[in-house]
Amino acid sequence: MSRSQPRNPDLHCHSNVSDGTLAPDALARRAHAQGVDLWALTDHDELGGLLEARRTAEELGMRFVPGVEISVSVATQTVHIVALNIDPEHPTLIDGLQQIRAGRDQRARDMAAALEDHLGIEGVYAGALRFAGNPALLSRTHFARLLVERGICHQTHEVFSRFLTPGKPGYVEHEWASLDDALSWIRAAGGIAVIAHPGRYRFSATEEWALLDRFKSLGGQGIEVVTGSHTASQARKYAKLALEFGFYASRGSDFHSPGESVCDLGRLAPLPVDLAPVWDLLH
């Protein structure tokens, strides 16, 4: 970086353009108020909030990194790839993300039907849609908020564990982008590819190693080590893997909402000092 090292970077969060609850402007202001000095907005498969986010971040004197979190299918699991420092106007990236979003609505309708059938309730699709700032990106989080509102669960994480993860009655399989395609879009847009919250996936040690190896072979450069869903032991594990594979390490809260998120913006532990931070790649 040409400027000094950031004191409190947060390179992963979501606005109401995907499945967060705050508008990009409000999210930027919250990040700044929490002491974040290097900030990325990384909405799911969507670039629509970046202009507003950049405008507010620059107004506040906060360094901004344009980003996106891309949904990828690996074997039978969904893996998220955070792309940082992208050109949000690059046509290859725009077209690729549009392909991903095109399949979301049918998945959402199938999810709603499954929940209605299992729970004996009605109006699930329309109800979830009320929580979506962007109707094109109706997600599991929006269904979770509806079931909390209706008193079926107390918190959104309870909805996920009971209804919206693989093997549960409201989960619907979906084929997202391939890892190869996602990495090619990121490269074309001049971005840095980072595996998001690797501790959340349910891979065996062998499968995880294969994913990291494939990701690196395709030009992937980073891995989230310190993130809102990682325990201290997971952070240590992925710090070790970052060193083994030669990945840059990233730090991001994965903040979605003041009332839901485990970790607020800018409230993460620091990266271990022996890791190369991903912001060293930013220019």
Tab-separated table of C-alpha atoms in Angstrom:
chain	number	residue	atom	x	y	z
A	1	MET	CA	0.000	0.000	0.000
A	2	SER	CA	1.188	3.463	-0.693
A	3	ARG	CA	-0.439	4.734	2.518
A	4	SER	CA	0.093	3.626	6.108
A	5	GLN	CA	-1.123	0.255	7.307
A	6	PRO	CA	-4.747	0.281	8.489
A	7	ARG	CA	-5.396	-0.010	12.214
A	8	ASN	CA	-8.873	-1.523	11.988
A	9	PRO	CA	-9.753	-3.018	8.584
A	10	ASP	CA	-13.105	-4.736	8.013
A	11	LEU	CA	-13.284	-6.337	4.588
A	12	HIS	CA	-16.544	-8.302	4.675
A	13	CYS	CA	-20.068	-7.031	5.371
A	14	HIS	CA	-23.520	-6.777	3.809
A	15	SER	CA	-26.053	-4.041	3.135
A	16	ASN	CA	-29.761	-4.262	2.357
A	17	VAL	CA	-28.835	-4.542	-1.313
A	18	SER	CA	-28.302	-8.234	-0.457
A	19	ASP	CA	-29.212	-9.705	2.945
A	20	GLY	CA	-28.160	-7.022	5.414
A	21	THR	CA	-30.614	-4.632	7.043
A	22	LEU	CA	-28.767	-1.309	6.702
A	23	ALA	CA	-28.497	0.768	3.542
A	24	PRO	CA	-24.957	1.203	2.207
A	25	ASP	CA	-24.824	4.784	3.491
A	26	ALA	CA	-25.863	3.766	7.023
A	27	LEU	CA	-23.467	0.812	6.956
A	28	ALA	CA	-20.561	3.075	6.009
A	29	ARG	CA	-21.428	5.450	8.830
A	30	ARG	CA	-21.634	2.594	11.326
A	31	ALA	CA	-18.259	1.248	10.203
A	32	HIS	CA	-16.681	4.678	10.581
A	33	ALA	CA	-18.245	5.194	14.014
A	34	GLN	CA	-16.795	1.831	15.100
A	35	GLY	CA	-13.303	2.946	14.162
A	36	VAL	CA	-12.960	1.091	10.856
A	37	ASP	CA	-10.378	2.819	8.662
A	38	LEU	CA	-10.285	0.403	5.709
A	39	TRP	CA	-13.703	-0.898	4.711
A	40	ALA	CA	-15.168	-3.143	2.023
A	41	LEU	CA	-18.829	-3.682	1.144
A	42	THR	CA	-19.219	-7.263	-0.130
A	43	ASP	CA	-22.886	-7.905	-0.886
A	44	HIS	CA	-23.910	-11.338	-2.140
A	45	ASP	CA	-23.657	-11.582	-5.941
A	46	GLU	CA	-24.572	-7.903	-6.283
A	47	LEU	CA	-22.706	-4.670	-7.011
A	48	GLY	CA	-25.614	-2.243	-6.650
A	49	GLY	CA	-24.614	-0.769	-3.282
A	50	LEU	CA	-21.017	0.084	-4.098
A	51	LEU	CA	-21.493	3.595	-5.497
A	52	GLU	CA	-23.423	4.791	-2.430
A	53	ALA	CA	-20.980	3.034	-0.095
A	54	ARG	CA	-17.963	4.642	-1.770
A	55	ARG	CA	-19.553	8.084	-1.745
A	56	THR	CA	-20.241	7.975	2.003
A	57	ALA	CA	-16.887	6.375	2.879
A	58	GLU	CA	-15.026	9.092	0.996
A	59	GLU	CA	-17.156	11.784	2.639
A	60	LEU	CA	-16.109	10.371	6.023
A	61	GLY	CA	-12.441	10.030	5.066
A	62	MET	CA	-12.555	6.228	5.306
A	63	ARG	CA	-10.625	4.181	2.767
A	64	PHE	CA	-13.014	2.091	0.684
A	65	VAL	CA	-12.520	-1.216	-1.137
A	66	PRO	CA	-15.189	-2.246	-3.670
A	67	GLY	CA	-16.114	-5.885	-3.218
A	68	VAL	CA	-18.649	-8.644	-3.753
A	69	GLU	CA	-19.234	-12.084	-2.218
A	70	ILE	CA	-19.758	-14.692	-4.929
A	71	SER	CA	-21.763	-17.881	-4.346
A	72	VAL	CA	-19.932	-20.955	-5.634
A	73	SER	CA	-20.879	-24.637	-5.727
A	74	VAL	CA	-18.142	-27.034	-4.615
A	75	ALA	CA	-19.228	-30.681	-4.563
A	76	THR	CA	-22.547	-30.553	-2.656
A	77	GLN	CA	-21.745	-27.401	-0.682
A	78	THR	CA	-22.013	-23.661	-1.217
A	79	VAL	CA	-18.732	-21.834	-0.754
A	80	HIS	CA	-18.444	-18.045	-0.691
A	81	ILE	CA	-15.618	-16.215	-2.400
A	82	VAL	CA	-15.046	-12.596	-1.421
A	83	ALA	CA	-13.686	-10.518	-4.286
A	84	LEU	CA	-11.861	-7.363	-3.175
A	85	ASN	CA	-10.675	-4.322	-5.103
A	86	ILE	CA	-12.736	-5.191	-8.155
A	87	ASP	CA	-13.695	-2.938	-11.038
A	88	PRO	CA	-17.488	-2.878	-10.463
A	89	GLU	CA	-18.091	-1.793	-14.052
A	90	HIS	CA	-16.271	-4.705	-15.677
A	91	PRO	CA	-18.716	-6.466	-18.049
A	92	THR	CA	-17.381	-9.978	-17.400
A	93	LEU	CA	-18.058	-9.674	-13.677
A	94	ILE	CA	-21.418	-7.967	-14.201
A	95	ASP	CA	-22.591	-10.694	-16.591
A	96	GLY	CA	-21.382	-13.500	-14.344
A	97	LEU	CA	-23.188	-12.140	-11.292
A	98	GLN	CA	-26.343	-11.695	-13.337
A	99	GLN	CA	-26.220	-15.393	-14.214
A	100	ILE	CA	-26.081	-16.270	-10.513
A	101	ARG	CA	-28.972	-13.971	-9.578
A	102	ALA	CA	-31.160	-15.361	-12.345
A	103	GLY	CA	-31.631	-18.647	-10.480
A	104	ARG	CA	-32.351	-17.151	-7.059
A	105	ASP	CA	-36.073	-16.472	-7.484
A	106	GLN	CA	-37.068	-20.039	-8.311
A	107	ARG	CA	-34.955	-21.286	-5.420
A	108	ALA	CA	-36.739	-18.849	-3.103
A	109	ARG	CA	-40.162	-19.982	-4.307
A	110	ASP	CA	-39.217	-23.626	-3.780
A	111	MET	CA	-37.928	-22.784	-0.297
A	112	ALA	CA	-41.168	-20.987	0.551
A	113	ALA	CA	-43.260	-23.937	-0.625
A	114	ALA	CA	-41.177	-26.358	1.437
A	115	LEU	CA	-41.541	-24.249	4.584
A	116	GLU	CA	-45.284	-23.833	4.064
A	117	ASP	CA	-45.727	-27.559	3.645
A	118	HIS	CA	-43.628	-28.448	6.681
A	119	LEU	CA	-44.945	-25.775	9.048
A	120	GLY	CA	-48.537	-25.593	7.836
A	121	ILE	CA	-48.404	-21.845	7.246
A	122	GLU	CA	-49.142	-19.565	4.284
A	123	GLY	CA	-47.684	-16.491	2.638
A	124	VAL	CA	-44.051	-17.390	3.231
A	125	TYR	CA	-42.700	-16.085	-0.090
A	126	ALA	CA	-44.543	-12.763	0.146
A	127	GLY	CA	-43.637	-12.456	3.810
A	128	ALA	CA	-39.939	-13.001	3.222
A	129	LEU	CA	-40.020	-10.530	0.361
A	130	ARG	CA	-40.956	-7.766	2.816
A	131	PHE	CA	-37.536	-8.165	4.444
A	132	ALA	CA	-35.607	-7.929	1.168
A	133	GLY	CA	-34.279	-4.540	0.135
A	134	ASN	CA	-33.521	-6.098	-3.250
A	135	PRO	CA	-36.257	-8.529	-4.439
A	136	ALA	CA	-33.806	-10.106	-6.901
A	137	LEU	CA	-31.726	-11.360	-3.971
A	138	LEU	CA	-34.276	-13.095	-1.766
A	139	SER	CA	-32.214	-15.390	0.468
A	140	ARG	CA	-32.391	-17.760	3.403
A	141	THR	CA	-31.751	-14.850	5.751
A	142	HIS	CA	-34.977	-13.162	4.664
A	143	PHE	CA	-36.947	-16.355	5.345
A	144	ALA	CA	-35.242	-16.606	8.732
A	145	ARG	CA	-36.350	-13.082	9.641
A	146	LEU	CA	-39.930	-13.935	8.686
A	147	LEU	CA	-40.022	-17.047	10.892
A	148	VAL	CA	-38.670	-15.019	13.796
A	149	GLU	CA	-41.358	-12.387	13.209
A	150	ARG	CA	-44.025	-15.090	13.231
A	151	GLY	CA	-42.741	-16.497	16.496
A	152	ILE	CA	-41.705	-19.872	15.093
A	153	CYS	CA	-38.123	-19.261	16.255
A	154	HIS	CA	-36.560	-16.745	18.625
A	155	GLN	CA	-33.467	-15.865	16.567
A	156	THR	CA	-32.393	-16.159	12.957
A	157	HIS	CA	-29.560	-18.596	13.727
A	158	GLU	CA	-32.181	-20.929	15.245
A	159	VAL	CA	-34.151	-20.834	11.972
A	160	PHE	CA	-31.035	-21.827	10.041
A	161	SER	CA	-30.217	-24.742	12.327
A	162	ARG	CA	-33.793	-26.066	12.375
A	163	PHE	CA	-34.970	-25.415	8.823
A	164	LEU	CA	-32.472	-23.908	6.363
A	165	THR	CA	-29.287	-25.987	6.329
A	166	PRO	CA	-28.661	-29.156	4.274
A	167	GLY	CA	-30.918	-31.996	5.343
A	168	LYS	CA	-33.478	-29.682	6.985
A	169	PRO	CA	-37.043	-29.259	5.665
A	170	GLY	CA	-36.670	-25.763	4.185
A	171	TYR	CA	-33.302	-26.212	2.508
A	172	VAL	CA	-33.255	-26.225	-1.296
A	173	GLU	CA	-30.183	-27.292	-3.251
A	174	HIS	CA	-29.006	-24.862	-5.887
A	175	GLU	CA	-26.212	-24.867	-8.426
A	176	TRP	CA	-24.250	-21.643	-8.108
A	177	ALA	CA	-21.218	-20.552	-10.111
A	178	SER	CA	-18.300	-22.910	-10.516
A	179	LEU	CA	-15.076	-22.071	-8.710
A	180	ASP	CA	-13.339	-21.783	-12.086
A	181	ASP	CA	-15.902	-19.291	-13.390
A	182	ALA	CA	-15.933	-17.168	-10.235
A	183	LEU	CA	-12.135	-16.889	-10.186
A	184	SER	CA	-12.076	-15.990	-13.884
A	185	TRP	CA	-14.603	-13.176	-13.329
A	186	ILE	CA	-12.586	-11.835	-10.409
A	187	ARG	CA	-9.340	-11.931	-12.381
A	188	ALA	CA	-10.990	-10.166	-15.318
A	189	ALA	CA	-12.224	-7.401	-13.002
A	190	GLY	CA	-8.752	-6.958	-11.498
A	191	GLY	CA	-9.820	-8.241	-8.098
A	192	ILE	CA	-8.335	-10.276	-5.271
A	193	ALA	CA	-10.083	-13.588	-4.501
A	194	VAL	CA	-10.464	-14.588	-0.840
A	195	ILE	CA	-12.197	-17.675	0.582
A	196	ALA	CA	-14.791	-16.405	3.057
A	197	HIS	CA	-15.187	-17.903	6.558
A	198	PRO	CA	-13.653	-21.315	5.741
A	199	GLY	CA	-14.537	-22.626	9.198
A	200	ARG	CA	-18.230	-22.654	8.291
A	201	TYR	CA	-17.983	-25.324	5.605
A	202	ARG	CA	-18.465	-29.014	6.308
A	203	PHE	CA	-15.571	-30.474	4.384
A	204	SER	CA	-13.393	-33.291	5.584
A	205	ALA	CA	-9.735	-32.419	6.059
A	206	THR	CA	-8.957	-34.004	2.681
A	207	GLU	CA	-11.775	-32.140	0.918
A	208	GLU	CA	-10.755	-28.855	2.509
A	209	TRP	CA	-7.150	-29.323	1.427
A	210	ALA	CA	-8.313	-30.064	-2.121
A	211	LEU	CA	-10.444	-26.885	-2.143
A	212	LEU	CA	-7.561	-24.715	-0.953
A	213	ASP	CA	-5.180	-26.285	-3.454
A	214	ARG	CA	-7.627	-25.825	-6.352
A	215	PHE	CA	-8.381	-22.258	-5.276
A	216	LYS	CA	-4.683	-21.399	-5.267
A	217	SER	CA	-4.119	-23.047	-8.656
A	218	LEU	CA	-6.866	-20.832	-10.131
A	219	GLY	CA	-5.246	-17.652	-8.839
A	220	GLY	CA	-6.925	-17.355	-5.438
A	221	GLN	CA	-4.778	-15.218	-3.168
A	222	GLY	CA	-6.413	-14.974	0.238
A	223	ILE	CA	-8.312	-16.663	3.026
A	224	GLU	CA	-10.347	-15.146	5.847
A	225	VAL	CA	-8.610	-15.932	9.120
A	226	VAL	CA	-10.334	-13.557	11.537
A	227	THR	CA	-14.056	-13.306	10.846
A	228	GLY	CA	-17.282	-13.040	12.799
A	229	SER	CA	-18.125	-16.743	12.658
A	230	HIS	CA	-14.662	-18.104	13.515
A	231	THR	CA	-13.767	-19.210	17.007
A	232	ALA	CA	-10.290	-18.477	18.337
A	233	SER	CA	-9.245	-22.054	17.579
A	234	GLN	CA	-10.538	-21.770	14.000
A	235	ALA	CA	-8.612	-18.524	13.553
A	236	ARG	CA	-5.448	-20.338	14.662
A	237	LYS	CA	-6.199	-23.236	12.297
A	238	TYR	CA	-6.672	-21.009	9.255
A	239	ALA	CA	-3.696	-18.863	10.173
A	240	LYS	CA	-1.613	-22.025	9.969
A	241	LEU	CA	-3.175	-23.004	6.630
A	242	ALA	CA	-2.588	-19.502	5.265
A	243	LEU	CA	1.091	-19.930	6.019
A	244	GLU	CA	1.209	-23.441	4.545
A	245	PHE	CA	-0.434	-22.402	1.277
A	246	GLY	CA	1.129	-18.954	1.061
A	247	PHE	CA	-2.222	-17.161	1.227
A	248	TYR	CA	-2.678	-13.584	2.282
A	249	ALA	CA	-4.893	-13.316	5.364
A	250	SER	CA	-8.089	-11.299	5.519
A	251	ARG	CA	-10.154	-9.889	8.371
A	252	GLY	CA	-13.876	-9.170	8.104
A	253	SER	CA	-16.855	-9.205	10.445
A	254	ASP	CA	-19.424	-10.550	7.938
A	255	PHE	CA	-21.774	-8.037	9.565
A	256	HIS	CA	-25.422	-8.157	8.449
A	257	SER	CA	-27.538	-6.459	11.080
A	258	PRO	CA	-27.259	-4.768	14.493
A	259	GLY	CA	-29.818	-7.178	15.909
A	260	GLU	CA	-28.505	-10.392	14.386
A	261	SER	CA	-24.778	-10.411	13.816
A	262	VAL	CA	-22.431	-12.125	16.245
A	263	CYS	CA	-19.721	-9.555	15.569
A	264	ASP	CA	-20.197	-5.851	14.911
A	265	LEU	CA	-18.227	-3.900	12.351
A	266	GLY	CA	-14.673	-3.227	13.465
A	267	ARG	CA	-14.914	-5.403	16.585
A	268	LEU	CA	-12.646	-8.251	15.481
A	269	ALA	CA	-9.441	-9.537	16.975
A	270	PRO	CA	-6.308	-8.497	15.068
A	271	LEU	CA	-4.661	-10.786	12.557
A	272	PRO	CA	-1.739	-12.847	13.876
A	273	VAL	CA	1.435	-10.863	13.299
A	274	ASP	CA	3.194	-13.586	11.302
A	275	LEU	CA	0.627	-13.478	8.472
A	276	ALA	CA	0.760	-11.377	5.315
A	277	PRO	CA	-2.391	-9.204	5.363
A	278	VAL	CA	-4.466	-9.081	2.206
A	279	TRP	CA	-4.484	-5.281	2.287
A	280	ASP	CA	-0.813	-5.392	1.300
A	281	LEU	CA	-2.145	-6.247	-2.179
A	282	LEU	CA	-4.347	-3.148	-2.412
A	283	HIS	CA	-3.259	-0.136	-4.415
